[in-house]
XYZ file of C-alpha atoms in Angstrom:
681
model
C 0.000 0.000 0.000
C 1.266 3.487 -0.867
C 0.668 6.125 1.771
C -0.800 9.382 0.432
C 1.918 11.940 -0.195
C -0.373 14.742 0.913
C -0.178 13.775 4.605
C 1.384 16.849 6.124
C 2.501 15.053 9.281
C 4.689 12.691 7.269
C 6.466 15.636 5.711
C 6.998 17.173 9.128
C 8.471 13.907 10.415
C 10.790 13.814 7.433
C 11.938 17.379 8.066
C 12.781 16.412 11.645
C 14.587 13.267 10.442
C 16.781 15.300 8.087
C 17.689 18.004 10.597
C 15.276 20.441 9.026
C 17.706 21.178 6.214
C 19.028 23.902 8.458
C 22.049 26.088 7.683
C 25.330 24.529 8.756
C 27.185 25.042 11.993
C 30.818 23.954 11.701
C 32.255 24.275 15.205
C 35.620 22.508 15.644
C 35.666 19.115 17.349
C 36.834 19.246 20.944
C 36.842 16.789 23.833
C 33.777 17.035 26.091
C 34.177 18.511 29.549
C 32.892 15.403 31.337
C 32.846 11.715 30.493
C 29.216 10.573 30.330
C 28.318 6.908 29.841
C 29.256 5.494 26.437
C 26.665 5.691 23.679
C 24.267 2.739 23.564
C 24.786 -0.012 21.010
C 21.842 1.364 19.033
C 23.879 4.489 18.191
C 26.306 2.253 16.278
C 24.098 -0.521 14.918
C 20.693 0.940 14.115
C 20.000 1.745 10.468
C 21.354 5.154 9.397
C 19.070 8.169 9.363
C 19.819 8.684 5.664
C 20.184 5.564 3.514
C 20.932 7.279 0.189
C 20.598 10.623 -1.571
C 21.042 11.520 -5.240
C 20.641 14.684 -7.275
C 18.550 14.747 -10.440
C 20.441 15.203 -13.744
C 19.945 18.990 -13.657
C 20.651 19.287 -9.928
C 17.251 20.874 -9.280
C 15.866 17.957 -7.227
C 17.281 15.777 -4.467
C 15.846 12.276 -4.030
C 16.541 10.916 -0.568
C 15.804 7.687 1.329
C 15.016 8.159 5.009
C 13.028 6.348 7.704
C 9.960 8.386 8.612
C 9.171 8.073 12.303
C 8.595 4.386 13.004
C 7.561 3.725 9.411
C 9.531 2.111 6.633
C 12.231 3.752 4.547
C 10.520 6.323 2.356
C 11.487 8.016 -0.893
C 11.286 11.784 -0.511
C 11.886 14.645 -2.900
C 13.578 17.934 -1.970
C 13.349 21.068 -4.121
C 16.944 22.315 -4.147
C 15.784 25.811 -5.167
C 13.570 25.882 -2.060
C 14.950 23.226 0.315
C 12.154 23.612 2.853
C 9.849 21.991 0.299
C 10.120 18.305 1.141
C 7.620 15.775 -0.134
C 7.331 12.021 0.351
C 6.575 10.442 -3.007
C 6.700 6.693 -2.208
C 6.383 4.580 0.928
C 5.257 0.966 1.468
C 3.694 -0.598 4.533
C 5.566 -3.899 4.241
C 8.861 -3.061 2.563
C 11.671 -0.520 2.712
C 12.954 1.386 -0.301
C 16.708 0.880 -0.299
C 18.262 1.905 -3.620
C 17.382 4.677 -6.061
C 18.612 5.993 -9.416
C 17.453 8.890 -11.567
C 16.504 7.766 -15.085
C 15.882 11.321 -16.299
C 14.848 14.636 -14.799
C 11.308 13.422 -14.123
C 11.640 9.723 -13.235
C 13.269 7.665 -10.476
C 13.698 3.887 -10.263
C 14.153 2.032 -6.982
C 14.376 -1.395 -5.323
C 12.743 -2.628 -2.125
C 13.765 -4.890 0.746
C 12.268 -5.895 4.094
C 14.746 -4.807 6.768
C 12.528 -6.348 9.476
C 13.210 -9.984 8.595
C 16.432 -11.942 8.865
C 18.172 -13.045 5.703
C 17.183 -16.669 6.241
C 13.525 -15.611 6.065
C 13.893 -13.519 2.915
C 12.062 -14.916 -0.058
C 11.707 -11.735 -2.058
C 13.909 -10.413 -4.851
C 14.538 -6.629 -4.831
C 12.206 -5.981 -7.783
C 12.342 -2.700 -9.660
C 9.858 0.183 -9.589
C 9.613 3.533 -11.341
C 7.838 6.655 -10.201
C 7.552 10.243 -11.362
C 9.300 12.996 -9.476
C 5.855 14.342 -8.578
C 4.822 11.020 -7.009
C 2.617 10.017 -9.929
C 2.841 7.030 -12.248
C 4.175 4.376 -9.864
C 4.899 1.257 -11.905
C 6.287 -2.162 -11.046
C 8.896 -3.139 -13.663
C 10.350 -6.309 -12.130
C 8.482 -8.782 -9.961
C 9.208 -9.756 -6.416
C 8.871 -13.384 -5.444
C 5.340 -13.402 -4.084
C 4.646 -10.169 -5.980
C 2.995 -8.374 -3.074
C 2.188 -5.139 -4.928
C -0.961 -6.501 -6.551
C -2.452 -3.037 -6.915
C 0.191 -2.164 -9.501
C -0.764 -4.870 -11.976
C -1.946 -3.270 -15.206
C -3.413 -4.575 -18.431
C -0.898 -5.261 -21.173
C 2.804 -5.756 -20.501
C 3.458 -7.422 -17.142
C 6.568 -6.954 -14.944
C 9.684 -8.931 -15.797
C 10.485 -12.012 -13.724
C 12.138 -11.654 -10.327
C 15.501 -12.802 -11.715
C 16.086 -9.410 -13.365
C 18.388 -6.811 -11.766
C 19.350 -3.260 -12.680
C 22.713 -3.135 -14.496
C 23.088 0.397 -15.851
C 21.290 3.724 -16.172
C 22.220 5.601 -19.381
C 22.865 9.340 -19.061
C 21.045 10.278 -22.283
C 17.910 11.558 -20.523
C 15.681 8.910 -22.119
C 13.186 6.513 -20.581
C 15.266 3.333 -20.746
C 17.458 1.510 -18.249
C 19.534 -1.634 -18.739
C 18.499 -4.687 -16.741
C 20.043 -8.147 -16.666
C 18.249 -11.477 -16.457
C 20.241 -13.820 -14.209
C 20.183 -17.379 -15.533
C 21.354 -20.457 -13.630
C 22.456 -23.952 -14.604
C 21.031 -27.269 -13.414
C 23.255 -27.178 -10.340
C 21.885 -23.738 -9.371
C 25.212 -22.042 -10.185
C 25.088 -18.677 -11.920
C 25.492 -19.243 -15.669
C 24.982 -15.941 -17.495
C 23.365 -12.523 -17.366
C 21.287 -11.481 -20.380
C 21.179 -7.689 -20.777
C 17.981 -5.976 -21.931
C 16.778 -2.433 -22.474
C 13.720 -1.695 -20.346
C 11.394 1.259 -20.926
C 10.345 2.543 -17.502
C 7.173 4.145 -18.897
C 5.813 1.164 -20.844
C 7.557 -1.796 -19.211
C 8.622 -3.092 -22.639
C 11.987 -4.925 -22.757
C 14.200 -5.430 -25.839
C 17.637 -6.990 -26.462
C 20.611 -4.628 -26.125
C 22.646 -6.306 -28.883
C 22.670 -9.226 -31.267
C 25.236 -12.055 -31.434
C 26.401 -11.539 -27.867
C 29.040 -14.035 -26.633
C 27.657 -16.845 -24.429
C 28.026 -17.179 -20.660
C 28.424 -13.443 -19.978
C 29.423 -12.746 -16.375
C 29.942 -8.973 -16.569
C 28.862 -6.147 -18.915
C 30.493 -2.783 -19.646
C 28.380 0.000 -21.192
C 29.209 3.472 -22.402
C 27.296 6.482 -21.103
C 24.443 6.016 -23.572
C 23.937 2.391 -22.589
C 25.602 0.803 -25.621
C 27.318 -2.483 -24.679
C 31.054 -2.144 -25.422
C 32.665 -5.061 -23.575
C 31.795 -8.261 -21.740
C 33.611 -10.788 -19.585
C 32.410 -14.294 -20.376
C 33.221 -17.705 -18.959
C 35.360 -19.929 -21.186
C 35.475 -23.107 -19.107
C 38.236 -24.603 -17.001
C 38.093 -21.612 -14.681
C 39.131 -19.194 -17.444
C 37.383 -16.046 -18.655
C 37.686 -13.794 -21.692
C 37.341 -10.034 -22.097
C 35.605 -9.391 -25.419
C 35.280 -6.010 -27.133
C 32.237 -4.922 -29.172
C 33.311 -3.342 -32.465
C 30.364 -1.092 -33.334
C 31.275 -0.644 -37.001
C 31.076 -4.367 -37.776
C 28.816 -5.315 -34.833
C 31.240 -8.107 -33.934
C 33.006 -9.176 -30.741
C 36.780 -9.585 -30.435
C 38.716 -11.308 -27.630
C 41.200 -8.896 -26.025
C 42.432 -11.099 -23.175
C 41.878 -14.457 -21.497
C 42.629 -14.974 -17.833
C 41.612 -16.419 -14.518
C 40.687 -14.003 -11.764
C 43.816 -15.086 -9.887
C 46.378 -14.550 -12.649
C 45.055 -11.565 -14.635
C 47.919 -9.172 -15.390
C 45.337 -6.517 -16.269
C 41.588 -6.195 -15.809
C 38.867 -3.932 -17.289
C 37.562 -1.003 -15.246
C 35.332 1.158 -17.453
C 34.483 2.418 -20.936
C 33.949 6.137 -21.545
C 31.638 7.921 -23.971
C 34.297 8.103 -26.680
C 34.862 4.344 -26.618
C 38.124 4.347 -24.673
C 38.726 1.281 -22.511
C 40.383 1.767 -19.117
C 42.044 -1.054 -17.232
C 44.106 -1.709 -14.143
C 47.468 -3.429 -14.625
C 49.975 -4.754 -12.095
C 53.135 -2.662 -11.872
C 56.448 -2.714 -10.024
C 57.960 -5.268 -7.624
C 54.858 -5.234 -5.377
C 52.494 -5.680 -8.314
C 50.435 -2.631 -7.373
C 47.490 -2.007 -9.680
C 47.716 1.205 -11.712
C 45.131 2.768 -14.030
C 45.930 2.676 -17.762
C 44.285 3.256 -21.130
C 44.011 0.219 -23.364
C 45.842 0.615 -26.677
C 43.813 -1.152 -29.384
C 46.690 -0.763 -31.883
C 49.054 -2.869 -29.779
C 46.373 -5.008 -28.151
C 47.581 -4.287 -24.626
C 47.514 -1.522 -21.997
C 49.636 1.559 -22.623
C 53.088 1.513 -21.096
C 52.642 4.635 -18.957
C 49.968 4.655 -16.259
C 47.377 7.405 -16.018
C 47.188 7.052 -12.239
C 49.438 5.205 -9.802
C 49.144 5.137 -6.010
C 52.459 3.886 -4.551
C 51.938 1.512 -1.655
C 48.360 0.803 -2.698
C 46.405 -0.672 -5.580
C 44.429 1.802 -7.633
C 40.865 1.420 -6.375
C 38.597 4.065 -7.814
C 37.105 5.491 -10.969
C 37.295 8.192 -13.592
C 34.633 10.830 -13.048
C 32.613 11.947 -16.065
C 29.205 12.911 -14.728
C 28.171 14.769 -17.884
C 26.121 13.509 -20.864
C 29.102 14.029 -23.161
C 31.377 11.977 -20.940
C 33.946 14.756 -20.423
C 36.561 13.557 -17.923
C 36.175 15.736 -14.857
C 38.615 14.030 -12.520
C 39.729 10.805 -10.918
C 38.812 9.375 -7.520
C 40.783 6.704 -5.709
C 41.408 5.298 -2.252
C 44.877 4.955 -0.774
C 44.757 5.081 3.025
C 41.760 7.386 2.521
C 39.612 8.472 -0.406
C 40.936 11.362 -2.463
C 39.763 13.116 -5.628
C 41.872 14.982 -8.186
C 39.758 17.270 -10.382
C 40.742 18.202 -13.917
C 37.918 20.730 -14.239
C 38.898 24.155 -12.741
C 35.420 24.924 -11.364
C 35.232 21.570 -9.597
C 38.763 22.036 -8.303
C 37.688 25.397 -6.853
C 34.507 23.873 -5.425
C 36.520 21.133 -3.705
C 38.870 23.720 -2.231
C 35.947 25.818 -0.955
C 34.218 22.820 0.627
C 37.462 21.548 2.163
C 37.913 24.965 3.790
C 34.399 24.773 5.235
C 34.874 21.171 6.448
C 38.582 20.746 7.258
C 40.164 17.473 8.297
C 37.492 15.382 6.587
C 36.882 13.439 3.406
C 34.528 15.563 1.306
C 33.050 13.469 -1.501
C 31.494 15.587 -4.271
C 28.763 14.389 -6.664
C 27.959 17.149 -9.138
C 25.236 18.031 -11.620
C 25.549 20.683 -14.325
C 29.200 19.956 -13.628
C 31.715 22.666 -14.464
C 29.060 25.347 -15.139
C 27.889 28.411 -13.238
C 24.734 26.526 -12.190
C 26.705 23.564 -10.864
C 24.998 21.857 -7.913
C 26.955 19.507 -5.686
C 25.859 16.914 -3.152
C 28.615 16.549 -0.566
C 29.063 13.572 1.706
C 31.557 14.529 4.396
C 33.054 12.132 6.926
C 36.106 11.449 9.067
C 37.450 8.670 11.247
C 35.381 10.115 14.128
C 32.237 11.080 12.228
C 29.977 8.682 10.261
C 29.153 11.533 7.940
C 26.888 14.421 6.999
C 25.200 15.381 3.746
C 25.389 18.943 2.399
C 24.137 20.823 -0.627
C 26.479 23.290 -2.304
C 25.757 25.452 -5.330
C 28.227 27.727 -7.025
C 27.823 31.475 -6.685
C 26.426 33.198 -9.785
C 26.453 36.937 -10.544
C 23.005 37.563 -9.015
C 23.868 35.744 -5.774
C 26.048 37.062 -2.980
C 27.400 33.635 -2.104
C 27.202 29.963 -2.937
C 24.369 27.857 -1.488
C 25.588 25.910 1.545
C 22.928 23.856 3.352
C 23.152 20.853 5.644
C 20.776 18.083 4.605
C 21.345 15.869 7.625
C 23.594 13.473 9.503
C 23.989 9.785 8.745
C 23.935 8.895 12.447
C 22.694 11.807 14.569
C 23.101 9.787 17.787
C 26.883 9.704 17.345
C 28.821 12.577 18.914
C 32.103 12.854 16.956
C 33.777 14.485 19.957
C 33.522 11.154 21.789
C 34.710 8.916 18.987
C 38.127 7.311 18.538
C 40.909 8.144 16.093
C 42.065 5.778 13.348
C 45.648 5.577 12.078
C 47.496 3.404 9.565
C 50.918 2.044 10.482
C 53.378 0.150 8.290
C 55.313 -2.466 10.233
C 57.468 -5.426 9.257
C 56.318 -9.009 9.569
C 58.777 -11.598 10.846
C 59.906 -12.421 7.298
C 60.385 -8.745 6.401
C 57.138 -8.319 4.462
C 55.506 -4.892 4.680
C 52.440 -5.257 6.905
C 49.799 -2.497 7.092
C 48.096 -2.283 10.491
C 45.194 -0.015 11.451
C 44.875 1.158 15.064
C 41.758 2.711 16.581
C 42.599 4.589 19.796
C 39.858 5.529 22.282
C 39.231 9.220 22.894
C 41.067 10.581 25.926
C 43.806 7.930 25.976
C 46.845 9.180 27.873
C 50.295 8.705 26.367
C 51.910 5.549 27.716
C 48.654 4.275 29.163
C 48.321 0.514 28.466
C 44.850 -0.371 27.258
C 42.922 -3.613 27.004
C 42.861 -4.453 23.329
C 40.911 -6.338 20.689
C 42.635 -7.667 17.577
C 39.834 -7.472 15.018
C 40.574 -9.682 11.993
C 38.710 -8.886 8.786
C 36.744 -11.468 6.818
C 37.110 -12.425 3.201
C 39.963 -12.998 3.483
C 40.793 -11.883 -0.084
C 39.514 -8.328 0.407
C 40.806 -5.090 1.855
C 39.820 -4.664 5.474
C 39.863 -0.940 6.292
C 40.126 2.515 4.778
C 40.206 5.745 6.759
C 36.756 6.591 8.042
C 34.231 5.762 10.754
C 33.635 2.030 11.312
C 30.913 0.793 13.642
C 32.633 -2.297 15.093
C 35.928 -0.608 15.887
C 34.234 2.519 17.233
C 31.855 0.505 19.412
C 34.769 -1.386 20.953
C 36.786 1.815 21.394
C 33.818 3.511 23.068
C 34.042 0.745 25.686
C 37.711 1.536 26.289
C 39.441 -0.984 24.016
C 42.343 -0.323 21.687
C 41.462 -1.970 18.354
C 44.144 -3.472 16.095
C 43.204 -4.445 12.519
C 46.008 -6.015 10.448
C 45.928 -6.182 6.653
C 47.595 -9.612 6.699
C 49.049 -11.152 3.529
C 46.216 -12.408 1.364
C 44.426 -9.073 1.731
C 43.824 -7.033 -1.405
C 44.544 -3.345 -1.951
C 48.286 -3.425 -1.269
C 49.672 -4.994 -4.438
C 49.293 -8.395 -6.063
C 52.372 -9.767 -4.328
C 50.767 -9.104 -0.938
C 47.725 -11.060 -2.109
C 49.796 -13.881 -3.619
C 51.861 -14.249 -0.443
C 48.697 -15.518 1.232
C 48.041 -18.364 -1.220
C 47.749 -21.645 0.743
C 48.704 -19.816 3.944
C 45.538 -20.167 6.039
C 46.657 -20.795 9.598
C 50.304 -20.311 8.656
C 51.953 -17.085 7.390
C 48.599 -15.305 7.283
C 48.156 -16.152 10.958
C 51.743 -15.168 11.734
C 50.957 -11.686 10.391
C 48.099 -11.347 12.863
C 50.369 -12.451 15.699
C 53.139 -10.075 14.574
C 50.678 -7.161 14.527
C 49.523 -8.135 18.025
C 53.050 -8.220 19.431
C 53.868 -4.913 17.741
C 50.752 -3.341 19.287
C 51.793 -4.554 22.737
C 55.305 -3.147 22.321
C 54.543 0.078 20.464
C 50.852 1.000 20.166
C 49.770 0.872 23.802
C 48.069 -2.544 24.030
C 48.296 -4.175 27.450
C 49.982 -7.524 26.636
C 48.065 -9.268 29.416
C 44.648 -8.075 28.237
C 44.231 -8.816 24.528
C 41.324 -10.614 22.909
C 41.177 -11.738 19.267
C 37.894 -11.495 17.358
C 36.415 -11.626 13.887
C 33.725 -12.894 11.526
C 33.901 -15.470 8.717
C 37.625 -15.766 7.896
C 38.180 -13.405 10.833
C 36.424 -15.977 13.019
C 38.645 -18.687 11.560
C 41.713 -16.581 12.374
C 40.399 -16.110 15.902
C 40.285 -19.874 16.408
C 43.728 -20.409 14.868
C 45.137 -17.575 16.960
C 44.032 -19.379 20.114
C 45.494 -22.633 18.736
C 48.891 -21.301 17.603
C 49.540 -18.354 19.935
C 47.868 -19.088 23.283
C 50.319 -16.770 25.054
C 49.037 -13.739 23.120
C 45.298 -13.839 23.657
C 43.305 -14.013 26.828
C 40.043 -14.747 24.972
C 38.410 -15.024 21.568
C 35.137 -14.125 19.869
C 34.400 -15.907 16.596
C 31.187 -15.425 14.678
C 30.022 -17.130 11.469
C 33.504 -18.668 11.559
C 34.979 -21.249 9.221
C 35.979 -24.023 11.648
C 36.809 -26.737 9.111
C 38.133 -25.410 5.759
C 37.630 -28.805 4.114
C 33.865 -28.389 4.433
C 34.073 -25.531 1.930
C 34.832 -27.997 -0.870
C 31.660 -29.994 -0.294
C 28.605 -29.256 -2.409
C 25.505 -28.292 -0.437
C 22.016 -27.664 -1.734
C 21.697 -24.680 0.593
C 25.259 -23.396 0.075
C 26.128 -20.330 -2.011
C 29.689 -21.185 -3.127
C 29.722 -21.904 -6.859
C 31.113 -25.074 -8.385
C 33.578 -22.956 -10.383
C 34.931 -21.414 -7.196
C 35.215 -24.790 -5.456
C 36.996 -26.360 -8.441
C 39.261 -23.535 -9.591
C 39.425 -20.873 -6.876
C 39.789 -22.626 -3.537
C 42.489 -25.099 -4.676
C 44.749 -22.150 -5.604
C 43.958 -19.910 -2.664
C 43.434 -22.426 0.114
C 44.863 -25.721 -1.138
C 44.010 -28.709 -3.294
C 41.967 -31.259 -1.319
C 44.119 -34.131 -2.633
C 47.648 -32.871 -3.204
C 47.532 -30.381 -0.310
C 45.740 -32.644 2.183
C 48.465 -32.124 4.795
C 48.193 -28.333 4.468
C 44.417 -28.463 4.955
C 44.751 -30.764 7.964
C 47.189 -28.349 9.573
C 44.863 -25.424 8.746
C 41.858 -26.960 10.523
C 40.838 -25.418 13.874
C 38.383 -28.281 14.346
C 41.188 -30.844 14.230
C 43.090 -28.863 16.867
C 40.210 -27.844 19.129
C 41.842 -29.518 22.144
C 44.653 -26.944 21.966
C 42.244 -24.059 22.647
C 42.295 -23.246 26.363
C 41.179 -19.604 26.458
C 37.551 -18.526 27.001
C 35.773 -18.432 23.651
C 32.461 -17.086 22.394
C 31.077 -18.852 19.296
C 28.184 -17.214 17.443
C 26.416 -18.507 14.327
C 23.434 -17.811 12.119
C 21.277 -20.886 11.777
C 20.468 -20.091 8.127
C 24.004 -19.261 6.997
C 24.582 -20.399 3.397
C 28.229 -19.301 3.215
C 29.396 -20.961 6.448
C 26.668 -23.461 7.415
C 25.773 -24.031 11.055
C 27.583 -27.383 10.909
C 30.858 -25.471 11.270
C 29.654 -24.199 14.628
C 28.025 -27.339 16.006
C 31.076 -29.476 15.200
C 33.413 -26.983 16.875
C 31.154 -26.639 19.895
C 31.140 -30.402 20.432
C 34.902 -30.678 19.945
C 35.501 -27.992 22.566
C 33.052 -29.621 24.972
C 34.800 -32.951 24.509
C 38.121 -31.210 25.218
C 36.791 -29.774 28.481
C 36.566 -26.140 27.334
C 32.913 -25.531 26.421
C 32.458 -22.191 24.618
C 29.921 -19.468 25.265
C 27.466 -20.423 22.527
C 24.964 -18.196 20.733
C 22.966 -18.978 17.594
C 20.417 -16.744 15.904
C 17.468 -18.436 14.178
C 16.951 -17.309 10.576
C 20.087 -15.154 10.488
C 22.694 -15.945 7.856
C 26.276 -14.845 7.200
C 25.920 -11.615 9.155
C 23.209 -9.952 11.189
C 20.481 -8.170 9.234
C 17.927 -7.710 12.001
C 18.590 -4.671 14.163
C 17.510 -6.656 17.226
C 20.190 -9.257 16.427
C 22.891 -6.624 15.970
C 22.041 -5.006 19.291
C 21.848 -8.314 21.147
C 25.187 -9.421 19.702
C 26.879 -6.115 20.547
C 25.660 -6.274 24.143
C 26.842 -9.881 24.483
C 30.265 -8.925 23.123
C 30.488 -6.035 25.579
C 29.618 -8.293 28.509
C 32.038 -11.041 27.464
C 34.959 -8.642 26.993
C 34.288 -6.937 30.311
C 34.388 -10.308 32.059
C 37.656 -11.338 30.412
C 39.685 -8.126 30.053
C 38.618 -5.590 32.657
């Protein structure tokens, strides 16, 4: 059911939720005079006050997703020319709106989700809906499983099946978006995605191109929505990047690779048809951004962008219909943007002066013109972030528009939050080891603190970038120093750092965690007698192996949704979500071959070594986890009981590989706080 948009009280609630769009106050951060009790867990783990915001193509309108009172996430529209005019244009009784995109100046598309059920209870796809900026013309374009919005069924063309997802929104101002139909094989593994043009006014879908290569896994479109490149599966764990030659309407293979040995990988295609890739460079194999040279059939020799010490992780910015390159954005220790356009460079400088010491992320419309409008998301390590509207000064105005839209988490007081710093230390074998340290506010120099070594999941991901992070800040607010190592096997720090972790579960990867812990005790202020290790998924695995291999380091452990027996990951399960391709071609390289590396996998098993764990341990699992099934937890629990060290056990019905229900997140946080206080205080 759609609530009437004319209900004045809903608008008033929205205005309160978004801080009234009041003019900004930018007082400097300072420590509070007294030390009140720490913020409740809800300040860290409730849903943010603003889920998403996006300017219309002209910059005249701001679409924003916010919870309204105790109701679901609503889609509201703000008139940027008169920001006090706020109107809710879509809201459902049973679902939350969670992602939006502007199709053109008058139309928005969005997905829905039910944030009030755990992931094990979710049976609905995100669907796709369109609605006019004025709140008229709501249309369902893609079904949900169960298709609850029966009132939107219309004669004629019916919504596409629930297996369709939004792939791309062209910037040509038309009425079409690109959706992809996800198709699966007999074993329920993902097989291909079929791209289609979808008219948001009529619901009619058409093919985007003819003679497309089979088994497409990834599409690349130019700004107008023309398919220019695909990555398709070749078999045997290999993939091909194929280029669409528009003149002949044919596809040409540019490269074949596996995802673990690709020397270069596609990033984007611009409006002029240039292909941009990342390529490994230097002794550390750090990814740099390059143009692809079609004449030579390989990336250009000189990089466009390199970030020494880090992989290039970012994008070229061309938020104009013509695809003019405005700048480049990347993340090293923190996000940074380099603008090519002089007006955007000046805008960034002005906003950085207004909000110093923060990351100020600019999304512009009418970019590089006198009527440029910018949505600014501003955050720091101590502040989850605020949203601002900025508009350039024009001759008839005395100054630029500068208005605060709202805070992401109003319950968080940045003055009470911890600081986050990146350190580069040396592992025992001399490898460079990045380590992040979150230090509680008010810590005195030389004061030893109880500490938590928080190990990231993945493990083949980057763990941290500079900013506000709920888990670390929650622990710091309770007085704990938080240490987060980017152990070998992590991404973001060069291919050689990733490769050094191949087949090193429980071995060199674990040594890195131990080395970071000892460094923190010697240098960063961690009390060596009061350190707990904790983490989720692979981080939970590392927690268990830390207690097995380095019992002298850790007084306790907290492992949630943890891999306890790596060999279980190779077994097919009807309810599991690991693909056959990944089990056959990915895990044997990264973790070990079940046959030839049997000894490695035996040594890497916490379950096989459960009797060596003597420290107090909390084990927490989701009973509907498809990534790490509950069997991992029940086997480990029994092994620990048999060894005479029964763990503190918690399982959440219907939750999966992470906690989606707010009640679960709050319960878990409070249990963690209690457990740590018992063990470390």
